[in-house]
Amino acid sequence: YFVLINCGANVDLLEILQPEEDTFFFVCDSHRPINVVNVYNDTQIKLLVKQDDDLDVPAYDDIFRDEEDEEEDSENESDGSEPLEKRRRFEEEVIERTMKRRQRREWEARRREILFDYEQYEYHGTSSAMVMFDLAWMMSKDLNDMLWWAIVGLTDQWVQDKITQMKYVTDIGILQRHVSRHNHRNEDEENSLSIDCMRIAFEYDLRLALYQHWSLYESLCNTSYTSASLKLWSVQGQKRLQEFLADMGLPLKQVKQKFNSMDMSLKENLREMIEESANKFGMKDLRVQTFSIHFGFKNKFSASDIVYATTSLMENIEKEGPETTNFIKALDSLSRSNLDKLHQGLDLAKKQLRAIQQTVASCICTNLVISQGPFLYCSLMEGTPDVKLFSKPVSLCLLSKYLLKSFVCSTKNKRCKLLPLVMAAPRDVEQGTVIMVGIPPETESSDKKNFFGRAFEKAAESTNSRTLHNHFELSVIELKTEDRSKFLDALISLLS
Amino acid sequence: SLRRQRVEVSIELRKAKKDEQILKRRNISIHVKEENPSLGQDRAYEVSPSLEEIVEAVNGDDAELQLLATQATRRLLSRHKDPPINQIIELGIIPRMVEFLGRADNTALQFEAAWALTNIASGTSVHTRAVVEGGAIPAFISLLSSPHMHISEQSVWALGNIAGDGPLYRDALIARDVIPPLLALVSPATPVGFLRNITWTLSNLCRNKNPCPPLDAVKKILPVLIFLVHHEDKEVVSDSCWAVSYLTDSSNDRIQIVVDTGILPRLVELMGSPDVNVVTPALRAVGNVVTGTDEQTQEAIDAGVLTVLPRLLRHTKPVIQKEAAWTLSNIAAGPCQQIQQIITCGLLPPLVELLSKGDFKAQKEAVWVVANFMTGGTVDQVVELVRSGVLKPLLNLLLAKDSKTILTILETISKLFLAAEKLGETEKLCLLVEELDGLEKIEGLQNHENDMVYRAALDIIEKYFSGEENTDLEPQTGQDGLYDFSVEKQDFNF
């Protein structure tokens, strides 16, 4: 028995793993679309999916066909095989048989279309963490800790821009009910002060990354939403920031202090104040529905804090051992008894966010984002500061998203605003490889569906490029630097 | 004789793996609706008679019911998925169906019965036996002469299934004189569909060994087979070539009978066909012929087999490459005059190509070509062979995993050295082998797990590479040796 967590749903598991007949897989994965073989397999693959997650799977008969039906034609196949020793006469006449063959070809053509449509765009369903929590809840074994992890899972999908706003809000609502259920006790001194107890609270919080563990100023500068909206890479942008702070009556000196050291008077009503001012400066969505966790004496974290910290730990380039060390460390940091790891993660996250913003600013200012026709393209050169950070998939994706947001705010070209972005960075200088990601366009009503997975696959095939296309996200690919040009050319003509 | 019979390997009936197009259904249980065979075509929702009803009707005397029941049976047996053959047999109605075959007053009944019995006989040996034991053989044989073509055609088909079961039933049919009425159905006026069925049945009568079909039967069939092999329909041609290939897959006297018909030129012509279904059996037939005597092989050569072989050695299908190489290897096992014809007809370059980059199974056969060449060829011819560049790919094949192949190559190299010794040019050959990275491979083989391989390798090393200084290194330019050993821009005067 194997349990696959947040991987495996979108690939043909039986084909890739070639398991024995008595091997079973339980798959809980938000990657979509789910591979049709996984969907229709009756025995070896079990999928954990929320009922209302609309899978849109093609009908069985549209994509599968009895192999036995092919027997009829084996006589007439041009493969030089010996005549059959015995032949059965079927009920139809030759004309009907030809018609059947033609029907079969039509069916096959339609099938190709259906599968193409089904598999073309990748997206995400309900967070695996939430599904697991659901399972625990149904078994009446759900705990507050698990609920928190479900929240973190959902928040990760939001931070990485994997789900639509509507889905996020809907799922927040679902979790909110659970939070109430688990945390409805009045604020007993006992509960809020005990080291072992934790409390989850719903928050309509500022969407400023890590702000409670940073300074408000740093957070404003390094959160893509504010940075992009205010265009902080430009001089006018910096001016606007000053005006924004002034509008809120927040002295620069205060704002640059560690958040916890800010005057209490300023922190009161901070959220409402910022929101009001933000509206004036064109930032209508500066607050977001989310959750926070309190435990021990002064430990308070927002869900997004955990997401950033964990991601940074996972993709930490300061290597201390095999890849799995990072994963284990990140996993450990989710436990309340590993605060030190969490704090390490927060520090790394700050570094990462700074690096992202600086890179974004540099790319915008030096016009590194160019249009290739069907998509925008940006390539980071070796030697760019912090470029090693971006040799990792999630970091590179985050960078790409933030870059695209900023680019859209900075460009006047209406057409470019609607384009998706392909971003490349060096992966391994010794091996001579690059890593490339593709992200969908930044539009208000975006459905977050990404076609780059298939596009990369086809471009690699048609150019015989040497690629490694085995990340969990198919919109991430590694290839040999030498093959980059022809790969890109193929991608351009494919998508034109 | 050096000639090698083709090993009875069943041809891989691998249907083209259509990859993207058809997915395999892995352990998917979907319940498909049971088909409801209807009595009449327009009465789509009519429920078919139950098996009990069929038995009753068949055994009864009402002609109309007999017909309906037999037709229903035929429909069950001709549906695509899972025809209930066993169930029908268990009903015990086969003898009654055989009776219906004789009902000249009711041709519809005859036809349905014939079709139903054909389909039962198309199953396993057990199924076919049930039909035969029901007395079907004489009944079907007499139906061959039916004035109704669709009935005689169906009988041809049924008899084909019976013959295809194996030599026992095949010979039973022949003993019952199936051949004359069957052959009588072949005429220029016979429609193509019918002709295809006849050809197929004839091929089954020629098929199988242990024992082979009776000689006199073969002699009767052959003239008609010759006619069919000249037909314009590809399926007819293909199946008749298969029949010829069965007849030639036998002792030399049987090969002679086929050769005597003068069919070889036509077979060679068909070997050049673009249609794989024609090329395969034609090549097989001719390949069988050259496993015979030198004279028989000569007839094949005279018919032009060496001119069509080069293309087949380069064919896209590995099986054809392999059989072409096998055919060539048997020709190379002949006297040096035939080896000379191999050279003259330009077969060395495609041979070298095949040795270098052909399908592995074909390469194994190509090794035999070289081996046989080495055994039967004159020194001139051996030199010519080496000059064609055959040594390099040959030595490369020493890395193959197949011990037998390696051994054959080592033996070939030994023979080559013997020829070189005769000419006093051993050292030149040593140098050449070394240049082509052959020495290191042979040295490596001294560690091979197979006893005979390591000993053969050791033998060569000891005899020719035992470390004596090469005193004869100065290039001998301008020596008008009778044998010029030029390979790959190197001039080695032998």
XYZ file of N, CA and C in Angstrom, chain A residues 290-490:
603
model
N -8.082 35.596 6.588
C -7.102 34.554 6.874
C -7.231 34.139 8.332
N -6.280 33.399 8.810
C -6.321 32.952 10.204
C -4.962 33.163 10.848
N -5.005 33.221 12.189
C -3.738 33.293 12.908
C -3.769 32.284 14.042
N -2.586 31.968 14.512
C -2.481 30.997 15.594
C -1.764 31.639 16.775
N -2.266 31.356 17.970
C -1.631 31.850 19.200
C -1.307 30.669 20.066
N -0.101 30.636 20.573
C 0.206 29.617 21.574
C 1.356 30.099 22.439
N 1.437 29.544 23.590
C 2.477 29.969 24.532
C 2.215 31.400 24.959
N 3.252 32.079 25.359
C 3.072 33.432 25.890
C 2.944 34.490 24.817
N 3.849 34.440 23.909
C 3.777 35.513 22.923
C 3.917 35.035 21.498
N 3.566 33.786 21.286
C 3.723 33.287 19.932
C 2.463 33.497 19.131
N 2.597 34.382 18.168
C 1.463 34.634 17.289
C 1.977 34.621 15.866
N 1.326 33.812 15.054
C 1.735 33.738 13.660
C 0.519 33.766 12.769
N 0.703 34.433 11.668
C -0.340 34.410 10.664
C -0.100 33.188 9.767
N -1.163 32.702 9.176
C -1.007 31.514 8.326
C 0.011 31.750 7.217
N -0.007 32.950 6.657
C 0.926 33.198 5.557
C 2.372 33.211 6.047
N 2.579 33.614 7.300
C 3.936 33.577 7.860
C 4.490 32.157 7.755
N 3.644 31.211 8.171
C 4.074 29.811 8.177
C 4.384 29.355 6.754
N 3.537 29.794 5.834
C 3.748 29.377 4.449
C 5.093 29.857 3.940
N 5.373 31.111 4.141
C 6.651 31.649 3.660
C 7.827 30.964 4.341
N 7.696 30.762 5.642
C 8.808 30.162 6.397
C 9.079 28.745 5.905
N 8.015 27.973 5.786
C 8.189 26.571 5.389
C 8.767 26.455 3.981
N 8.240 27.263 3.094
C 8.747 27.216 1.719
C 10.230 27.540 1.666
N 10.606 28.581 2.410
C 12.019 28.961 2.397
C 12.897 27.851 2.960
N 12.413 27.182 3.990
C 13.207 26.081 4.547
C 13.355 24.971 3.516
N 12.268 24.702 2.815
C 12.302 23.609 1.850
C 13.257 23.896 0.717
N 13.329 25.145 0.325
C 14.167 25.465 -0.830
C 15.452 26.148 -0.418
N 15.828 25.973 0.818
C 17.049 26.573 1.333
C 18.248 26.117 0.520
N 18.970 27.113 -0.010
C 20.107 26.716 -0.835
C 21.360 26.481 -0.025
N 21.337 26.919 1.228
C 22.507 26.634 2.052
C 22.427 25.174 2.431
N 23.090 24.361 1.645
C 22.906 22.923 1.785
C 23.596 22.349 3.012
N 22.823 21.601 3.762
C 23.433 20.852 4.863
C 23.033 19.408 4.708
N 23.577 18.772 3.730
C 23.209 17.358 3.560
C 22.313 17.150 2.356
N 21.713 15.977 2.271
C 20.907 15.671 1.084
C 19.634 16.513 1.015
N 18.981 16.484 -0.123
C 17.769 17.271 -0.348
C 16.742 17.013 0.737
N 16.683 15.792 1.201
C 15.638 15.432 2.145
C 15.781 16.163 3.472
N 16.987 16.600 3.787
C 17.176 17.336 5.044
C 16.283 18.563 5.059
N 16.288 19.291 3.945
C 15.466 20.488 3.862
C 14.006 20.154 4.070
N 13.580 19.079 3.428
C 12.181 18.693 3.518
C 11.830 18.363 4.962
N 12.650 17.595 5.589
C 12.376 17.197 6.976
C 12.349 18.419 7.881
N 13.285 19.301 7.635
C 13.338 20.504 8.477
C 12.063 21.322 8.316
N 11.652 21.461 7.066
C 10.430 22.216 6.797
C 9.253 21.541 7.477
N 9.208 20.240 7.380
C 8.133 19.484 8.016
C 8.147 19.707 9.530
N 9.334 19.635 10.086
C 9.472 19.834 11.530
C 8.981 21.201 11.971
N 9.252 22.194 11.104
C 8.927 23.562 11.511
C 7.437 23.758 11.702
N 6.635 22.819 11.179
C 5.193 22.948 11.323
C 4.722 22.577 12.727
N 5.595 21.956 13.458
C 5.214 21.549 14.810
C 5.533 22.664 15.785
N 4.649 22.862 16.707
C 4.812 23.977 17.655
C 6.024 23.814 18.528
N 6.550 22.619 18.628
C 7.709 22.432 19.502
C 9.021 22.692 18.781
N 8.941 23.150 17.554
C 10.166 23.452 16.803
C 10.229 24.907 16.397
N 9.980 25.759 17.364
C 9.956 27.188 17.087
C 11.249 27.688 16.488
N 12.347 27.095 16.909
C 13.632 27.562 16.403
C 13.691 27.398 14.880
N 13.181 26.260 14.399
C 13.202 26.031 12.951
C 12.275 27.020 12.257
N 11.148 27.262 12.892
C 10.207 28.212 12.312
C 10.858 29.581 12.180
N 11.556 29.986 13.206
C 12.202 31.299 13.165
C 13.300 31.340 12.120
N 13.994 30.219 12.005
C 15.007 30.163 10.954
C 14.333 30.349 9.593
N 13.202 29.687 9.452
C 12.461 29.801 8.210
C 12.023 31.232 7.940
N 11.588 31.902 8.982
C 11.148 33.283 8.808
C 12.297 34.152 8.334
N 13.446 33.915 8.910
C 14.616 34.698 8.482
C 14.935 34.444 7.018
N 14.929 33.168 6.658
C 15.192 32.828 5.256
C 14.145 33.454 4.350
N 12.904 33.464 4.838
C 11.817 34.007 4.023
C 12.027 35.489 3.779
N 12.473 36.171 4.804
C 12.724 37.603 4.611
C 13.783 37.805 3.543
N 14.833 37.010 3.638
C 15.902 37.108 2.626
C 15.317 36.879 1.244
N 14.486 35.855 1.174
C 13.931 35.493 -0.121
C 13.058 36.616 -0.671
N 12.196 37.164 0.173
C 11.301 38.203 -0.309
C 12.081 39.435 -0.737
N 13.100 39.752 0.025
C 13.938 40.898 -0.370
C 14.569 40.621 -1.724
N 15.116 39.434 -1.833
C 15.782 39.080 -3.087
C 14.799 39.159 -4.245
N 13.593 38.704 -4.015
C 12.589 38.742 -5.083
C 12.331 40.182 -5.483
N 12.078 41.013 -4.499
C 11.742 42.396 -4.835
C 12.877 43.098 -5.543
N 14.087 42.834 -5.094
C 15.225 43.483 -5.753
C 15.365 43.001 -7.183
N 15.189 41.724 -7.352
C 15.293 41.173 -8.698
C 14.193 41.736 -9.593
N 12.998 41.814 -9.031
C 11.884 42.371 -9.802
C 12.195 43.798 -10.212
N 12.645 44.586 -9.263
C 12.956 45.980 -9.561
C 13.995 46.078 -10.666
N 15.011 45.258 -10.518
C 16.079 45.294 -11.513
C 15.553 44.918 -12.881
N 14.745 43.871 -12.941
C 14.224 43.429 -14.236
C 13.355 44.497 -14.882
N 12.531 45.155 -14.065
C 11.648 46.174 -14.626
C 12.477 47.359 -15.108
N 13.394 47.769 -14.265
C 14.164 48.961 -14.619
C 15.077 48.745 -15.816
N 15.569 47.548 -15.975
C 16.459 47.307 -17.115
C 15.726 46.645 -18.274
N 14.409 46.682 -18.211
C 13.606 46.152 -19.325
C 13.971 44.732 -19.721
N 14.131 43.907 -18.728
C 14.489 42.525 -19.026
C 13.286 41.675 -19.427
N 12.107 42.219 -19.217
C 10.918 41.450 -19.600
C 10.558 41.839 -21.012
N 10.652 40.896 -21.918
C 10.379 41.201 -23.322
C 9.233 40.337 -23.834
N 8.582 40.863 -24.849
C 7.478 40.106 -25.399
C 7.991 39.214 -26.529
N 7.616 37.952 -26.488
C 8.005 37.043 -27.551
C 6.842 36.761 -28.492
N 5.796 37.533 -28.322
C 4.623 37.301 -29.164
C 3.532 36.713 -28.313
N 3.481 35.410 -28.192
C 2.418 34.810 -27.401
C 2.674 34.843 -25.894
N 3.873 35.199 -25.495
C 4.129 35.289 -24.065
C 5.269 36.263 -23.797
N 5.351 36.664 -22.543
C 6.469 37.494 -22.102
C 7.593 36.576 -21.678
N 8.785 37.081 -21.759
C 9.920 36.241 -21.410
C 10.945 37.040 -20.640
N 11.496 36.391 -19.613
C 12.552 37.037 -18.843
C 13.567 35.993 -18.433
N 14.818 36.297 -18.631
C 15.839 35.319 -18.308
C 16.852 35.933 -17.355
N 17.112 35.243 -16.266
C 18.103 35.729 -15.316
C 19.471 35.199 -15.694
N 20.426 36.088 -15.726
C 21.768 35.650 -16.089
C 22.510 35.123 -14.875
N 23.484 34.291 -15.190
C 24.413 33.884 -14.134
C 25.073 35.119 -13.579
N 25.312 35.136 -12.296
C 26.012 36.292 -11.740
C 25.051 37.345 -11.228
N 23.774 37.247 -11.595
C 22.775 38.143 -11.011
C 22.759 37.876 -9.509
N 22.674 38.931 -8.719
C 22.633 38.688 -7.272
C 21.471 37.775 -6.910
N 21.718 36.878 -5.980
C 20.701 35.961 -5.460
C 20.182 34.976 -6.503
N 20.847 34.894 -7.657
C 20.281 34.051 -8.695
C 20.197 32.586 -8.266
N 21.039 32.208 -7.318
C 21.005 30.808 -6.882
C 19.686 30.474 -6.191
N 19.129 31.465 -5.521
C 17.839 31.248 -4.861
C 16.797 30.796 -5.870
N 16.910 31.357 -7.058
C 15.869 31.126 -8.047
C 16.127 29.901 -8.914
N 17.078 29.082 -8.488
C 17.257 27.820 -9.188
C 16.260 26.796 -8.657
N 15.455 27.221 -7.673
C 14.470 26.306 -7.090
C 13.085 26.640 -7.638
N 12.279 25.643 -7.861
C 11.006 25.859 -8.552
C 10.038 26.817 -7.856
N 9.775 26.611 -6.565
C 8.762 27.466 -5.934
C 9.245 28.904 -5.859
N 10.494 29.081 -5.518
C 11.047 30.438 -5.474
C 10.975 31.090 -6.826
N 11.328 30.351 -7.859
C 11.288 30.929 -9.193
C 9.860 31.276 -9.581
N 8.930 30.414 -9.214
C 7.518 30.700 -9.513
C 7.055 31.941 -8.787
N 7.410 32.050 -7.527
C 7.024 33.235 -6.775
C 7.601 34.473 -7.427
N 8.863 34.392 -7.757
C 9.506 35.511 -8.431
C 8.738 35.865 -9.702
N 8.407 34.853 -10.476
C 7.714 35.095 -11.740
C 6.379 35.784 -11.506
N 5.659 35.322 -10.524
C 4.346 35.911 -10.271
C 4.492 37.367 -9.865
N 5.429 37.603 -8.983
C 5.605 38.979 -8.514
C 6.088 39.856 -9.648
N 6.951 39.291 -10.470
C 7.464 40.052 -11.608
C 6.340 40.399 -12.566
N 5.502 39.435 -12.826
C 4.415 39.672 -13.767
C 3.456 40.728 -13.234
N 3.136 40.593 -11.946
C 2.251 41.598 -11.341
C 2.841 42.987 -11.531
N 4.124 43.089 -11.213
C 4.782 44.390 -11.304
C 4.859 44.862 -12.742
N 5.175 43.943 -13.614
C 5.287 44.323 -15.022
C 3.968 44.875 -15.537
N 2.892 44.183 -15.174
C 1.571 44.610 -15.632
C 1.258 46.019 -15.132
N 1.705 46.304 -13.908
C 1.482 47.645 -13.373
C 2.378 48.667 -14.050
N 3.496 48.215 -14.569
C 4.456 49.190 -15.074
C 4.284 49.460 -16.562
N 3.752 48.517 -17.281
C 3.717 48.705 -18.722
C 2.473 49.453 -19.162
N 2.615 50.177 -20.274
C 1.449 50.849 -20.821
C 0.856 50.029 -21.962
N 1.586 49.019 -22.393
C 1.155 48.212 -23.527
C -0.012 47.311 -23.132
N -1.182 47.637 -23.700
C -2.391 46.930 -23.287
C -2.312 45.434 -23.580
N -1.682 45.127 -24.738
C -1.640 43.728 -25.127
C -0.735 42.932 -24.197
N 0.380 43.548 -23.837
C 1.327 42.838 -22.980
C 0.746 42.529 -21.612
N -0.191 43.371 -21.201
C -0.768 43.156 -19.875
C -1.515 41.832 -19.795
N -1.906 41.306 -20.979
C -2.723 40.099 -20.970
C -1.923 38.830 -21.219
N -0.611 38.982 -21.338
C 0.193 37.826 -21.716
C 0.650 37.011 -20.515
N 0.858 35.730 -20.744
C 1.500 34.912 -19.714
C 3.005 35.173 -19.722
N 3.672 34.605 -18.739
C 5.113 34.858 -18.606
C 5.893 33.559 -18.515
N 6.989 33.520 -19.266
C 7.933 32.412 -19.116
C 9.211 32.990 -18.532
N 9.699 32.336 -17.504
C 10.886 32.858 -16.830
C 11.959 31.780 -16.762
N 13.202 32.186 -16.996
C 14.296 31.217 -16.967
C 15.393 31.676 -16.028
N 16.030 30.712 -15.374
C 17.138 31.033 -14.480
C 18.117 29.872 -14.531
N 19.383 30.146 -14.245
C 20.337 29.034 -14.262
C 20.011 28.032 -13.162
N 20.088 26.740 -13.498
C 19.767 25.715 -12.530
C 21.044 25.146 -11.933
N 21.900 24.675 -12.791
C 23.165 24.101 -12.329
C 24.256 24.505 -13.310
N 25.136 25.371 -12.845
C 26.119 25.925 -13.779
C 27.049 24.844 -14.301
N 27.456 23.954 -13.401
C 28.354 22.859 -13.822
C 27.714 21.985 -14.887
N 26.493 21.623 -14.644
C 25.827 20.728 -15.590
C 25.348 21.474 -16.817
N 25.357 22.797 -16.733
C 24.917 23.588 -17.876
C 23.425 23.502 -18.113
N 22.653 23.622 -17.026
C 21.202 23.524 -17.184
C 20.511 24.800 -16.712
N 19.336 25.007 -17.268
C 18.497 26.116 -16.813
C 17.170 25.557 -16.337
N 16.513 26.343 -15.497
C 15.171 25.969 -15.065
C 14.216 27.023 -15.594
N 13.081 26.554 -16.083
C 12.128 27.457 -16.714
C 10.752 27.224 -16.141
N 10.029 28.331 -15.902
C 8.645 28.169 -15.463
C 7.743 29.008 -16.344
N 6.500 28.586 -16.445
C 5.536 29.348 -17.202
C 4.351 29.639 -16.297
N 3.898 30.882 -16.267
C 2.730 31.187 -15.443
C 1.658 31.884 -16.279
N 0.398 31.710 -15.915
C -0.695 32.287 -16.710
C -0.744 33.806 -16.549
N -1.517 34.469 -17.384
C -1.573 35.930 -17.340
C -2.153 36.440 -16.021
N -1.805 37.661 -15.731
C -2.269 38.285 -14.507
C -3.503 39.103 -14.843
N -4.660 38.507 -14.693
C -5.880 39.269 -14.953
C -6.806 39.101 -13.775
N -7.736 40.030 -13.649
C -8.616 40.004 -12.479
C -9.449 38.749 -12.406
N -9.959 38.341 -13.554
C -10.851 37.190 -13.541
C -10.122 35.915 -13.936
N -8.862 35.856 -13.667
C -8.087 34.687 -14.083
C -8.599 33.414 -13.426
N -8.641 32.332 -14.220
C -9.050 31.065 -13.639
C -7.831 30.260 -13.182
N -6.688 30.876 -13.242
C -5.429 30.293 -12.781
C -5.056 29.021 -13.535
N -5.614 28.817 -14.716
C -5.279 27.594 -15.442
C -4.053 27.819 -16.308
N -3.177 26.842 -16.307
C -1.840 27.002 -16.879
C -1.610 25.996 -17.996
N -1.326 26.486 -19.194
C -1.132 25.523 -20.289
C 0.336 25.193 -20.560
N 1.207 25.722 -19.757
C 2.615 25.548 -20.088
C 3.123 24.127 -19.915
N 2.489 23.366 -19.068
C 2.909 21.976 -18.898
C 2.946 21.255 -20.226
N 1.800 21.297 -20.913
C 1.703 20.599 -22.203
C 2.577 21.279 -23.239
N 2.589 22.608 -23.180
C 3.366 23.338 -24.185
C 4.850 22.983 -24.072
N 5.346 22.925 -22.849
C 6.754 22.564 -22.654
C 7.024 21.171 -23.197
N 6.087 20.274 -22.884
C 6.243 18.882 -23.320
C 6.396 18.824 -24.834
N 5.489 19.513 -25.523
C 5.503 19.462 -26.983
C 6.750 20.132 -27.550
N 7.114 21.255 -26.952
C 8.286 21.961 -27.474
C 9.537 21.101 -27.295
N 9.619 20.409 -26.179
C 10.784 19.548 -25.927
C 10.838 18.429 -26.944
N 9.688 17.818 -27.176
C 9.601 16.711 -28.136
C 10.030 17.147 -29.512
N 9.430 18.253 -29.964
C 9.641 18.620 -31.356
C 11.056 19.106 -31.625
N 11.778 19.480 -30.596
C 13.134 19.957 -30.840
C 14.181 18.983 -30.335
N 13.717 17.841 -29.792
C 14.658 16.884 -29.215
C 15.572 17.509 -28.189
N 14.996 18.467 -27.438
C 15.831 19.102 -26.422
C 16.029 18.137 -25.261
N 17.142 18.297 -24.595
C 17.417 17.441 -23.446
C 16.798 18.099 -22.222
N 15.707 17.526 -21.771
C 14.963 18.165 -20.693
C 14.708 17.218 -19.542
N 14.420 17.822 -18.404
C 13.988 17.051 -17.258
C 12.627 17.613 -16.879
N 11.619 16.840 -17.137
C 10.269 17.377 -16.955
C 9.547 16.551 -15.923
N 10.088 16.513 -14.725
C 9.461 15.645 -13.740
C 9.155 16.328 -12.420
N 8.977 17.646 -12.475
C 8.539 18.326 -11.257
C 7.065 18.029 -11.048
N 6.610 18.200 -9.818
C 5.201 17.959 -9.552
C 4.339 18.943 -10.329
N 4.845 20.160 -10.492
C 4.160 21.123 -11.356
C 4.725 20.950 -12.758
N 3.841 20.644 -13.691
C 4.337 20.413 -15.041
C 4.714 21.696 -15.760
N 4.379 22.827 -15.148
C 4.752 24.076 -15.797
C 6.173 24.479 -15.414
N 6.899 23.562 -14.816
C 8.313 23.783 -14.505
C 9.123 22.769 -15.295
N 10.179 23.235 -15.930
C 10.988 22.295 -16.705
C 12.456 22.672 -16.606
N 13.301 21.683 -16.661
C 14.743 21.963 -16.700
C 15.251 21.544 -18.059
N 16.192 22.297 -18.589
C 16.784 21.858 -19.839
C 18.227 22.318 -19.946
N 18.902 21.729 -20.915
C 20.293 22.086 -21.166
C 20.332 23.503 -21.745
N 21.241 24.313 -21.235
C 21.348 25.689 -21.686
C 21.466 25.784 -23.202
N 22.221 24.839 -23.775
C 22.412 24.904 -25.232
C 21.121 24.730 -26.003
N 20.171 24.032 -25.401
C 18.929 23.754 -26.120
C 17.907 24.856 -25.928
N 18.261 25.832 -25.110
C 17.272 26.837 -24.744
C 16.685 27.570 -25.931
N 17.560 28.031 -26.845
C 17.053 28.823 -27.971
C 16.056 28.072 -28.807
N 16.439 26.842 -29.204
C 15.507 26.145 -30.097
C 14.230 25.775 -29.360
N 14.366 25.512 -28.065
C 13.186 25.208 -27.268
C 12.242 26.395 -27.264
N 12.789 27.574 -27.024
C 11.967 28.784 -26.997
C 11.325 29.047 -28.348
N 12.119 28.858 -29.398
C 11.561 29.066 -30.732
C 10.368 28.158 -30.962
N 10.535 26.920 -30.572
C 9.441 25.966 -30.758
C 8.231 26.379 -29.934
